[in-house]
Coordinates of C-alpha atoms in Angstrom, one line a residue:
Chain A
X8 CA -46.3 73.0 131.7
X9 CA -48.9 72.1 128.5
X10 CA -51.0 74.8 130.1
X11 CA -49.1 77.6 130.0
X12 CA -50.6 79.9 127.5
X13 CA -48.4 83.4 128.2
X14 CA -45.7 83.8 125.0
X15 CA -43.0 83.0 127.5
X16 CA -43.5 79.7 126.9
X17 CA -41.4 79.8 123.9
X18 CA -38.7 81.3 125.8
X19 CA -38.4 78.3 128.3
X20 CA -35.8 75.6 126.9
X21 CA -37.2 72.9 124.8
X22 CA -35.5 70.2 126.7
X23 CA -37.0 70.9 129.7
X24 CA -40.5 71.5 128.2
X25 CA -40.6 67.8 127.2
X26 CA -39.9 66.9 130.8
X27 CA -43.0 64.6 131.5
X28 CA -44.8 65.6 134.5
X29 CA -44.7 63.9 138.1
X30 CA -47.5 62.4 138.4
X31 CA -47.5 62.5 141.8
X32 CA -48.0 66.4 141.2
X33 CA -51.4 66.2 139.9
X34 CA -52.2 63.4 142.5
X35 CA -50.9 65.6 145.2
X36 CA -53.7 68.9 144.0
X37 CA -56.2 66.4 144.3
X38 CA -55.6 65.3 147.7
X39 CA -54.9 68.8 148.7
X40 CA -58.6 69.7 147.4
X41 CA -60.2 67.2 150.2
X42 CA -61.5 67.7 153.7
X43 CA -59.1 67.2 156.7
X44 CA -60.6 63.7 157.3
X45 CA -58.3 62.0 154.7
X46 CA -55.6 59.0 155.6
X47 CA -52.3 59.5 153.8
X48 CA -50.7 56.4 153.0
X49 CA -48.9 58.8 150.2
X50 CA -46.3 60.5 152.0
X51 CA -42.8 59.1 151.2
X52 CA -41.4 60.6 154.4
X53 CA -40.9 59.9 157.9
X54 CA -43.7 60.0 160.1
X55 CA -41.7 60.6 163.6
X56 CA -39.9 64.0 163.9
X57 CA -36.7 64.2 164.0
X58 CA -34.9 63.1 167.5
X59 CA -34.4 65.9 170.0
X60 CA -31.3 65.6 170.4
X61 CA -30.3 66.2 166.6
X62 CA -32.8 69.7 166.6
X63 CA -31.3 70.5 170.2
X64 CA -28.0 70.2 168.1
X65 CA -29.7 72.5 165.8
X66 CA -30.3 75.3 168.0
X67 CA -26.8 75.2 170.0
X68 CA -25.3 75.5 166.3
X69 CA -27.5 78.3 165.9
X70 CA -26.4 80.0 169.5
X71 CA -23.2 79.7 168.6
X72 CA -23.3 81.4 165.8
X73 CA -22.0 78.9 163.3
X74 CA -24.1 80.3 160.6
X75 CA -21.2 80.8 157.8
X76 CA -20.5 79.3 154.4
X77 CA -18.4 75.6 155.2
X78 CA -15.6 74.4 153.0
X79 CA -17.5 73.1 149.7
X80 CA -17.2 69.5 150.2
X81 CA -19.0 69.8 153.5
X82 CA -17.0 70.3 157.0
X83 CA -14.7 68.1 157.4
X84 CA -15.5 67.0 160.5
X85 CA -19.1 65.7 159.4
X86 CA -17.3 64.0 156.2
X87 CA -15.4 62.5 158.8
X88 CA -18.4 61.1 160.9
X89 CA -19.6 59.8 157.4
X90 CA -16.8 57.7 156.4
X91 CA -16.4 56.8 159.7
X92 CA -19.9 55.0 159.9
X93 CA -19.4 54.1 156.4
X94 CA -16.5 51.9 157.4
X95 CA -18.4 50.8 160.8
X96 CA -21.5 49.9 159.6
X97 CA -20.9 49.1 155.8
X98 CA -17.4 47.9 155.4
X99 CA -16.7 50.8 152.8
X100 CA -13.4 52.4 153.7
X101 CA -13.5 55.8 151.8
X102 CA -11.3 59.3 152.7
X103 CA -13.2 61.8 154.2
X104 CA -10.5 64.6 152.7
X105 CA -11.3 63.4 148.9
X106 CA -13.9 60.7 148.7
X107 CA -16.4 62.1 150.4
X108 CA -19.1 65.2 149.2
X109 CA -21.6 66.5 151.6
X110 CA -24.9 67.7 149.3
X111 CA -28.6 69.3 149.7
X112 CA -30.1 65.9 150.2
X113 CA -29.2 62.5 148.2
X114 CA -31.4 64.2 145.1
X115 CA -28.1 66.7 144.5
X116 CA -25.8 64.1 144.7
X117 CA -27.7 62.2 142.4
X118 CA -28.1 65.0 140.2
X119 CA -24.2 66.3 140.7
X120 CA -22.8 62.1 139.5
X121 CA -25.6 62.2 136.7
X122 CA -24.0 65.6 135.3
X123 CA -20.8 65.1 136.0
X124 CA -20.7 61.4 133.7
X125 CA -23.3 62.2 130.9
X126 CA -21.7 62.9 127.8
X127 CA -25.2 64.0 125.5
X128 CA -26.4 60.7 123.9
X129 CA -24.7 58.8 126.3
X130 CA -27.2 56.1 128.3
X131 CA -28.0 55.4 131.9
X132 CA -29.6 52.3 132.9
X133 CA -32.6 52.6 135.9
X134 CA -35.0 50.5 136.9
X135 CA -38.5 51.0 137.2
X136 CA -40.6 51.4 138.8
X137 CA -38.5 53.8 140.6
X138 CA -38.0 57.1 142.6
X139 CA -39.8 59.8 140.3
X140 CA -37.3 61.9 139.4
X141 CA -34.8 59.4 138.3
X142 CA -35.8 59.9 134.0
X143 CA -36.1 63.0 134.5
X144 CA -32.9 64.0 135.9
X145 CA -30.6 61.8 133.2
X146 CA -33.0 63.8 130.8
X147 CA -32.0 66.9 131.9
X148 CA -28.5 66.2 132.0
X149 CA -28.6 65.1 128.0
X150 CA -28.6 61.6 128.5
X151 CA -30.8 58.6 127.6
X152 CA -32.9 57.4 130.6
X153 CA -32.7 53.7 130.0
X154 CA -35.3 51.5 131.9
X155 CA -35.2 47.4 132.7
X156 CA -38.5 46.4 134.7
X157 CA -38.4 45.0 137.2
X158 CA -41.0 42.2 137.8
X159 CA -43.6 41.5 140.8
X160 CA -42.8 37.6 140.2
X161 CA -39.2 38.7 141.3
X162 CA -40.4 40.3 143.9
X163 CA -39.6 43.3 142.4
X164 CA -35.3 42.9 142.1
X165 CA -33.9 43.9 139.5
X166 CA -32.6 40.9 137.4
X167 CA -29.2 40.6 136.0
X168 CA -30.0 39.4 132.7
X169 CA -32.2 42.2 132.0
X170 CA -29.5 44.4 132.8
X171 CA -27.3 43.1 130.3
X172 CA -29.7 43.1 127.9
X173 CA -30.0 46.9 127.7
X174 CA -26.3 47.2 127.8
X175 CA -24.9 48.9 124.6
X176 CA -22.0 50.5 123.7
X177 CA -23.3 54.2 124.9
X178 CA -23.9 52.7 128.5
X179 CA -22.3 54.9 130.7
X180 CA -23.8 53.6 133.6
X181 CA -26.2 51.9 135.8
X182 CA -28.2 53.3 138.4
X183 CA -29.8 51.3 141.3
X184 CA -31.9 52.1 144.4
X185 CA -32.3 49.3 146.8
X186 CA -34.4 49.7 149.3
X187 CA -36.6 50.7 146.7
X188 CA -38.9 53.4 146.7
X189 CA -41.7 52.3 145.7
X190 CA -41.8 48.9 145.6
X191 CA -39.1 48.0 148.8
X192 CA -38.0 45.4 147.0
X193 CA -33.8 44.4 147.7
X194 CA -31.5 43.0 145.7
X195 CA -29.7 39.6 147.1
X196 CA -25.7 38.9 147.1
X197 CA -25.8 36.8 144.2
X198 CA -28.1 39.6 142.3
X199 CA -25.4 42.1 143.7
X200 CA -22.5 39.9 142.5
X201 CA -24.1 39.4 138.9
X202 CA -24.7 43.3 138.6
X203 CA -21.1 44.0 139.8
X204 CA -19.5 41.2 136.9
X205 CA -21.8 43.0 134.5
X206 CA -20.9 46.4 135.4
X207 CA -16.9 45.2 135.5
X208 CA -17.2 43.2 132.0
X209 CA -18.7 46.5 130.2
X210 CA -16.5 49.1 132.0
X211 CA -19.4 50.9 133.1
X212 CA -19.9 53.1 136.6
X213 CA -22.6 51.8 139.2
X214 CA -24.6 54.6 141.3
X215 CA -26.2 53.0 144.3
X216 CA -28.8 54.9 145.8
X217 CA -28.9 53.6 149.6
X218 CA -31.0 56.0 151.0
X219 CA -33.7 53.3 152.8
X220 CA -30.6 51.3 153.4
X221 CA -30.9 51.3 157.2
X222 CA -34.3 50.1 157.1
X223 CA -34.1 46.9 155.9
X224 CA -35.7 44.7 158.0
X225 CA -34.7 40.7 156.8
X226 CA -31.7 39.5 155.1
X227 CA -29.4 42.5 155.5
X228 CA -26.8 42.1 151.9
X229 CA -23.7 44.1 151.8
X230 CA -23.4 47.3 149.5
X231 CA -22.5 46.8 146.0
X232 CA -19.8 49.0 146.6
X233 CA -18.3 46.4 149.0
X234 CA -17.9 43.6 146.3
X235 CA -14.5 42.8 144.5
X236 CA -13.6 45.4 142.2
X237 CA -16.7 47.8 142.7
X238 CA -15.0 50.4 145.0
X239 CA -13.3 52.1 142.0
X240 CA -16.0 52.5 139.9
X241 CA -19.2 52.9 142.3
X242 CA -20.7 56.3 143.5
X243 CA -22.3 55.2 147.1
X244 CA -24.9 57.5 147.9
X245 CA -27.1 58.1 151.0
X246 CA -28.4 60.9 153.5
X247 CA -30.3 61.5 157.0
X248 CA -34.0 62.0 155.7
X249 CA -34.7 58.3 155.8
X250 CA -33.0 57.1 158.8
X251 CA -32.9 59.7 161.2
X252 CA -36.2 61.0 159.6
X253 CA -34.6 64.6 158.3
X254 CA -36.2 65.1 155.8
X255 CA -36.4 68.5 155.9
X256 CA -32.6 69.3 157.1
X257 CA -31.9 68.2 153.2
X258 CA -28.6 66.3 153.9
X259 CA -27.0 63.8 151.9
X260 CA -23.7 62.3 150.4
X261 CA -22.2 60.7 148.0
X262 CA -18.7 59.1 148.2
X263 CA -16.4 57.0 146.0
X264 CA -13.5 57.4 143.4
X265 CA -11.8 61.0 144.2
X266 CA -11.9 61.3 140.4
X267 CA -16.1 61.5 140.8
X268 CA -16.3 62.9 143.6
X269 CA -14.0 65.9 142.6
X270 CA -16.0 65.9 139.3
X271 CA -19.1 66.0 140.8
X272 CA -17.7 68.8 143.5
X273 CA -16.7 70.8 140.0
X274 CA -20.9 71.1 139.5
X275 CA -21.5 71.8 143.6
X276 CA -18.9 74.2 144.0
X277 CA -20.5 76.8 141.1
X278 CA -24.7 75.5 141.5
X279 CA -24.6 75.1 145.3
X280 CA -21.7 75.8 146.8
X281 CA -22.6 74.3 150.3
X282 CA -24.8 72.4 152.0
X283 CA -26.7 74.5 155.3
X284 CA -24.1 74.2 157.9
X285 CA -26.9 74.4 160.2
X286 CA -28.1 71.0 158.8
X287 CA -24.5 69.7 158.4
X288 CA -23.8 70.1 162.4
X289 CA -27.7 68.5 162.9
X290 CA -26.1 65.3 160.6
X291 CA -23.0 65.3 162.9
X292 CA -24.9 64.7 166.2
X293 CA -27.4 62.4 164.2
X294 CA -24.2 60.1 163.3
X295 CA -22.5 60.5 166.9
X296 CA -25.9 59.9 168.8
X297 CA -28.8 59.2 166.8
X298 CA -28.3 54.7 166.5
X299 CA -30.5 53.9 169.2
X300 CA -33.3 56.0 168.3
X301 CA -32.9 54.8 164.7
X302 CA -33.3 51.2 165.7
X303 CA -36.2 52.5 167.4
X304 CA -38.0 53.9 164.6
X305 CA -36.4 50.9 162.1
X306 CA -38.7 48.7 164.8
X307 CA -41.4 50.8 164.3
X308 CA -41.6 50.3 160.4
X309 CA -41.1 46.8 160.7
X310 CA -43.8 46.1 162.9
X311 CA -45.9 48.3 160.9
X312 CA -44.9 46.3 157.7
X313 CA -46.1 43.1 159.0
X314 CA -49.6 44.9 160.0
X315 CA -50.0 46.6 156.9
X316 CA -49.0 43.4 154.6
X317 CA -50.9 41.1 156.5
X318 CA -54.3 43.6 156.0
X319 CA -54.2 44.4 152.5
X320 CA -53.6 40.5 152.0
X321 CA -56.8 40.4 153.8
X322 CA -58.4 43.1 152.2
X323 CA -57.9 41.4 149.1
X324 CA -54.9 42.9 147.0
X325 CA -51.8 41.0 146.6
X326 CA -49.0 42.1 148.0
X327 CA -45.6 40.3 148.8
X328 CA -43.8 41.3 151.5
X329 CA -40.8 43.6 151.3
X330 CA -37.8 43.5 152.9
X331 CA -37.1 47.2 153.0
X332 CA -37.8 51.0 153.0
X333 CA -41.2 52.4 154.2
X334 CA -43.7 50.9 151.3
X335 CA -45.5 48.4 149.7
X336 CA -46.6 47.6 146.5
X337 CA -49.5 45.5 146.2
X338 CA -51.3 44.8 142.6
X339 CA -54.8 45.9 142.2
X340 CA -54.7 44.7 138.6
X341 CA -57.3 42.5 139.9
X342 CA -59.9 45.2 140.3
X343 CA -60.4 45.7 137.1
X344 CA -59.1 49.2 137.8
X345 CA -56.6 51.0 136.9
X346 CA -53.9 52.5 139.2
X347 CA -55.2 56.2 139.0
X348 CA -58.8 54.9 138.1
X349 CA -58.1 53.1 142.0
X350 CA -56.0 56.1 143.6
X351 CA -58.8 58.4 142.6
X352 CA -61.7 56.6 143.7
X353 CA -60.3 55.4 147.0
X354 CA -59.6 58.7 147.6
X355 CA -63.3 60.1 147.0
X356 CA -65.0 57.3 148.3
X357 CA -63.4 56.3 151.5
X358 CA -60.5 59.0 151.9
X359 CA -57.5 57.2 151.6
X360 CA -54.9 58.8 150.1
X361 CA -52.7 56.3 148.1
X362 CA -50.1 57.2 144.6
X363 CA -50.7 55.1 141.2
X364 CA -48.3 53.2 140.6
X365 CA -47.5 54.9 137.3
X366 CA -46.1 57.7 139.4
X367 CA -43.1 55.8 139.4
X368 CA -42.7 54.5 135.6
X369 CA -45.0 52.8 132.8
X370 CA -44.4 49.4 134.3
X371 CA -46.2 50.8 137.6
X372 CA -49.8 50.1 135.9
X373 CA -51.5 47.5 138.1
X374 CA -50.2 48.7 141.3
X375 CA -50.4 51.5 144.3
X376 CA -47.8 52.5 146.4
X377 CA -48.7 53.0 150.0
X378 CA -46.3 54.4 152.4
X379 CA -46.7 52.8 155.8
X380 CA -44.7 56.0 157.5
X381 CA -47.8 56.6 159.1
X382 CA -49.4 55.6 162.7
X383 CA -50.8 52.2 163.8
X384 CA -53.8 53.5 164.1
X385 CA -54.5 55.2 160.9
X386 CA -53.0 51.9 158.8
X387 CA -55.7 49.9 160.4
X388 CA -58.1 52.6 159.4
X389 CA -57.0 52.7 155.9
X390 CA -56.8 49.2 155.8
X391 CA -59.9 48.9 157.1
X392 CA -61.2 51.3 154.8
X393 CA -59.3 49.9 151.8
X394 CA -61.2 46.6 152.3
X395 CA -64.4 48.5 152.2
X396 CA -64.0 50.1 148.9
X397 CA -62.8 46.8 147.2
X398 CA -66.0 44.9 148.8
X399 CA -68.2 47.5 147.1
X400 CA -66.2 47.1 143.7
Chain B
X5 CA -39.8 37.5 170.9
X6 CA -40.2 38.2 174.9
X7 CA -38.1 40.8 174.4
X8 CA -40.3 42.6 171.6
X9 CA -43.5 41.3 173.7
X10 CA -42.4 43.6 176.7
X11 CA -41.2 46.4 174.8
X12 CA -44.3 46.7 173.1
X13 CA -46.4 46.1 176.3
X14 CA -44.4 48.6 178.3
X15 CA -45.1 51.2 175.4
X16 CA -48.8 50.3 175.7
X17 CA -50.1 48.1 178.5
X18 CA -53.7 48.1 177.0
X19 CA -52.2 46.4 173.3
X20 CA -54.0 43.5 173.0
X21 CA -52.5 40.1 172.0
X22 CA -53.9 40.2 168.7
X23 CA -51.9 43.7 167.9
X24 CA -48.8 42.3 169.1
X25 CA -49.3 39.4 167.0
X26 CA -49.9 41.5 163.8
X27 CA -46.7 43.2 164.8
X28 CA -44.8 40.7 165.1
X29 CA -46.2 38.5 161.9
X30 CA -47.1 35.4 165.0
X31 CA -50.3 33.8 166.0
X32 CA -52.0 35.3 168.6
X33 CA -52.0 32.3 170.6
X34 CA -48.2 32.3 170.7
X35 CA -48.5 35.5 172.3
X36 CA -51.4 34.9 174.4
X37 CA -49.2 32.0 175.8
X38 CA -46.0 33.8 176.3
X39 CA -48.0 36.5 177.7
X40 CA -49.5 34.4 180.6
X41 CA -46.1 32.9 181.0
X42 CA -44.3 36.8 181.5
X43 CA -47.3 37.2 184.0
X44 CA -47.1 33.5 186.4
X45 CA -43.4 33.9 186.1
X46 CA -43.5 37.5 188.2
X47 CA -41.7 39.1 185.2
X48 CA -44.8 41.1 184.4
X49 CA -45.7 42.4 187.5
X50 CA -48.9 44.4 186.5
X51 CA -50.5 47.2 184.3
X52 CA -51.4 50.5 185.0
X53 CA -52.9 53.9 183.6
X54 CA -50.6 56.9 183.3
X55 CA -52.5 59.8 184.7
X56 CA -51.8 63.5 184.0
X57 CA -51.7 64.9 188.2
X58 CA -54.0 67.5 188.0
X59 CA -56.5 64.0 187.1
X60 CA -55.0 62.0 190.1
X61 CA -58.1 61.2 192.0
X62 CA -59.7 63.1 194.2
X63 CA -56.5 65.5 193.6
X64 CA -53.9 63.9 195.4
X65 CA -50.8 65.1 196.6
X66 CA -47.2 63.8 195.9
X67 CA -44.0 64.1 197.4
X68 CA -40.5 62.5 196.3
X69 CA -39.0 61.5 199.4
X70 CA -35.3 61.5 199.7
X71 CA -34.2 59.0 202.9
X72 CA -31.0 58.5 204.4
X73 CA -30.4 55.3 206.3
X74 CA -28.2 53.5 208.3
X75 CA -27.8 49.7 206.3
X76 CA -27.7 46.6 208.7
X77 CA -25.0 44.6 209.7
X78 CA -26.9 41.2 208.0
X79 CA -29.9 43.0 206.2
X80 CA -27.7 45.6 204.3
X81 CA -30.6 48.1 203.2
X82 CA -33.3 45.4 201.8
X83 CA -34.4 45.2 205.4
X84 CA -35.6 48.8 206.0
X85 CA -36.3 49.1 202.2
X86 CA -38.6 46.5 202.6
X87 CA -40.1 47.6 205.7
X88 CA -40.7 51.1 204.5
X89 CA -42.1 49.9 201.0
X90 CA -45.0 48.3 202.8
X91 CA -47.0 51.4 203.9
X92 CA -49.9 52.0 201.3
X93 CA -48.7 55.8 201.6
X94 CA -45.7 54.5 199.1
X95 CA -46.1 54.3 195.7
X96 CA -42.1 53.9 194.7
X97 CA -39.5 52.8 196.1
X98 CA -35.8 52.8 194.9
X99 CA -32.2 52.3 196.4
X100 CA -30.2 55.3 195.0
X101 CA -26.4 55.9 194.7
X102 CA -25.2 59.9 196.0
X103 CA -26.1 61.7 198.9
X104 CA -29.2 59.3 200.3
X105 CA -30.0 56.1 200.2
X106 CA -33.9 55.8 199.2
X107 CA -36.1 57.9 196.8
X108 CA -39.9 57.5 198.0
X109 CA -42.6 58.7 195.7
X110 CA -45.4 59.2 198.7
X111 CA -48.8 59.6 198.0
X112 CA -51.3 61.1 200.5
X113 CA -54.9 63.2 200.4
X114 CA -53.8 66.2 201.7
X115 CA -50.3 68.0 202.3
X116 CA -50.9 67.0 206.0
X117 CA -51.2 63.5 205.5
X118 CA -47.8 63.4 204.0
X119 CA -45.8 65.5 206.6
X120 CA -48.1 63.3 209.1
X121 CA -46.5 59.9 207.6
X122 CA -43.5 61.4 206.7
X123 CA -42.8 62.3 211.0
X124 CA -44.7 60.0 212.8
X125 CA -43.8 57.0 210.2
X126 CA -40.9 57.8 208.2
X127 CA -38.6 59.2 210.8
X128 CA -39.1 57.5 213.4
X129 CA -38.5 53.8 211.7
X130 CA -34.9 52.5 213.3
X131 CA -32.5 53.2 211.1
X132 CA -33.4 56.6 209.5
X133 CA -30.9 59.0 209.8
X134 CA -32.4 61.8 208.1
X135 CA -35.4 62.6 205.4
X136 CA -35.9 65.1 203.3
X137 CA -39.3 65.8 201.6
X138 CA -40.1 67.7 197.8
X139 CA -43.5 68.0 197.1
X140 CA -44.7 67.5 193.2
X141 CA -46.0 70.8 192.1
X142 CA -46.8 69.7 188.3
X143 CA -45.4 66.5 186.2
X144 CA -44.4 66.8 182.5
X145 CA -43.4 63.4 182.2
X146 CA -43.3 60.3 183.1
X147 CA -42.9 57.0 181.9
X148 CA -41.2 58.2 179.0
X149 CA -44.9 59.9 178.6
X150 CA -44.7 63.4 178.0
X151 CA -47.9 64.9 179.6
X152 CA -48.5 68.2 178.3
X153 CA -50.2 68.3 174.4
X154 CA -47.5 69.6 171.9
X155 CA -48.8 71.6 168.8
X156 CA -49.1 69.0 166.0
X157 CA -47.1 70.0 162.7
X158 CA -49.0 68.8 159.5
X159 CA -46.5 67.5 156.8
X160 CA -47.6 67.3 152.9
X161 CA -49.8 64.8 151.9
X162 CA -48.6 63.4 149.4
X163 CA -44.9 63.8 148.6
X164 CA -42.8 61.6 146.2

């Protein structure tokens, strides 16, 4: 926004002119300004699309003619579905008629809790490096973006004690994403259970983003929600882009205490009002029929972890091995480069398209992110080609 | 890991044991061994191209075959099954529940060669009630292959 030179500029709000800018944005004009012959490994989306039988859904929604306004919360008969599967394949028991919003992708209902808690002044824990719009949005809703690092020597998990370290008394609450996005790191049960006595000690809400939740592909820990005392003061949120790769359907939910949720459907109700019910029938037949296909794809990324750890290993950057969501994080500190010094050259020299780590927070200096939602064959070539450009460094 | 070994080899007979190994995160010589184990044990039987028909060599012509039979008193229907699977002219062969008995997926060089095995082979075999005899105009899939090229949708290149 610095470039905006028109006198409207003063018009805009002052808050939301001091919003730093994604810098994924700039990343993404200068991949956009290269020839065809470029590898993406920058795409934080499913590479498969989405399984027949949820766009064949689609269209029989469309034929018959359910193309109407649903009830705010979402129909009840998807929120249904939800907790349903919740309760199946989490263990969270949650009422679809109260505990349950259906939202324009997880990044409303993250945006909808957010709004609905922050008091201005009041603090939110994160961690980075994280999802890009996390800072942004406790920014915008008044509050103090509070960040604990997370460490490569941890593998990227989010440690306890640093938690309670930025604990003060304007901590309102603390917001996690595990699978993360960008570094796939996970959190284990005794890191869960430390969080959850933290959180319970300082009376403070926990929002779990669980959007890569499904593809986690070792050492599959219970929600945070699940642990003792957590259900009454966690938000669980999640959606279909990940999973059932749909993406572009923009469905997700949050669920937990009715007194959240109905906050949080106060903000929906009079911003959004209600999520495509196009979209919301596609979730339905995702959650009724789409498990098999999204074991098949979680396979998929697996395998295609393995291939793509083991070659940029080989290639020469470091890079643990994560147990979830569709990226890595290896450390090209060692290049004497820095992340977009790296990003940029890789990208002009041998066409691979990877995001700087500082995309995703400060802390993300010294790393890339590189999305492995893309085909066997092009990781090899990436691979191969990453392993060229650090051999002519 | 036999399990994962087939899947991935029935997805792609051509992926070498290398791949699967990277796949996987196992040595290669794990695989290679399990892989020569799958094949001396008959549980890999072999490995074959999937060709779009209007490829098949020299243009060859298909039928599905649908065959009604009377089963034997000791053979039940693995006797004539068996017998009938033997002519080169089949390329499939399955025991079907409903109205018939046996799908045949026949192969022959002309439309004449088919109706020729179909009556003078087919039919006349002991034990055949009735045949009856579709000929393949066009395939759109198979082997969980879909043959014709869809348009390829280009997503962002970057997003967050």
């Amino acid at each position: 926004m610095k470039d905006l030179k028109s006198p409207l500029r003063d018009k805009i709000a002052t808050h939301i002119l001091n919003l730093p800018k994604s810098g994924i944005r700039d990343f993404f004009e200068l991949v956009n300004s290269m020839d065809d012959n470029v590898i993406s490994l920058g795409i934080g989306e499913p590479d498969f699309v989405t399984p027949w039988n949820i766009r064949e859904a689609t269209i029989y929604s469309m034929e018959k003619g359910h193309t109407s306004y649903t009830s705010n919360l979402g129909t009840l008969s998807l929120r249904k579905e939800i907790c349903r599967y919740l309760d199946n394949d989490y263990g969270l028991n949650f009422n679809p008629v109260n505990e349950c919003i259906v939202t324009v992708g997880v990044s409303e209902a993250l945006d909808l809790i957010i709004r609905a808690l922050v008091n201005p002044g009041d603090e939110i824990i994160y961690h980075e490096p994280c999802y890009v719009s996390y800072a942004a949005e406790i920014s915008m809703a008044g509050g103090i973006p509070v960040p604990v690092i997370t460490r490569e020597e941890n593998d990227f998990a989010l440690d306890p004690d640093d938690v309670e370290k930025a604990i003060t008394p304007k901590t309102k609450a603390i917001l996690l994403n595990f699978p993360c996005n960008p570094t796939g790191a996970t959190l284990s049960v005794e890191q869960k259970e430390k969080i959850a006595e933290i959180a319970i000690k300082n009376d403070i809400v926990v929002i779990t983003d669980e959007i890569y939740s499904e593809l986690t592909y070792e050492d599959v820990t219970p929600s945070i929600a699940t642990l003792p005392g957590m259900k009454e003061r966690t938000v669980f949120l999640h959606g279909f882009s990940k999973a059932y790769a749909m993406t572009g359907f923009r469905i997700g939910y949050g669920c937990g205490p009715s007194e959240l949720i109905d906050a949080m459907m106060n903000i929906h109700q009079y911003t959004m009002l209600c999520a495509s019910i196009i979209a919301q029938e596609a979730a339905e037949e995702a959650l009724k029929n789409g498990k098999k296909e999204m074991i098949m794809m979680r396979t998929e990324y697996h395998e295609r972890r393995n291939v793509i750890v083991k070659g940029l290993n080989e290639a020469g950057l470091h890079c643990y091995k994560p147990k979830g969501s569709f990226y890595v994080f290896p450390r090209i500190a060692d290049t004497g480069l820095s992340s977009n010094e790296f990003a940029t050259r890789l990208l002009k020299e041998q066409n691979v398209a990877v995001v700087p780590g500082t995309a995703f927070g400060s802390c993300g200096e010294g790393f890339v992110r590189c999305a492995y939602a893309a085909s066997m064959g092009d990781l090899h070539e990436a691979v191969k080609r990453i392993k060229k450009f650090i051999d002519s460094l | 890991m036999e399990k994962d070994i087939l899947r991935l080899l029935s997805e792609n007979g051509r992926i070498t044991a290398a791949e699967i190994a990277e796949r996987l995160d196992k040595s290669e010589d794990k695989i290679k061994n399990i892989i020569e184990k799958l094949e001396s044990e008959g549980i890999i039987k072999g490995y074959k191209a999937i060709i779009g028909e209007s490829d098949l060599p020299g243009n060859m012509v298909r039928a599905i075959i649908e065959v009604r039979i009377r089963p034997e008193r000791d053979g039940g229907f693995n006797h004539i099954a068996e017998r009938i699977g033997k002519f080169n002219e089949v390329v499939s062969l399955y025991l079907v529940s409903g109205g018939y008995d046996l799908q045949l997926e026949v192969q022959g060089d002309t439309l004449q060669d088919v109706a020729e095995f179909v009556s003078s082979k087919l039919a006349t075999i002991d034990g055949v009630i009735s045949t009856a005899t579709h000929f393949l105009l066009k395939k759109y899939k198979e082997s969980g292959l879909i043959l014709h090229n869809e348009e390829e949708y280009e997503r962002l290149k970057v997003t967050p």
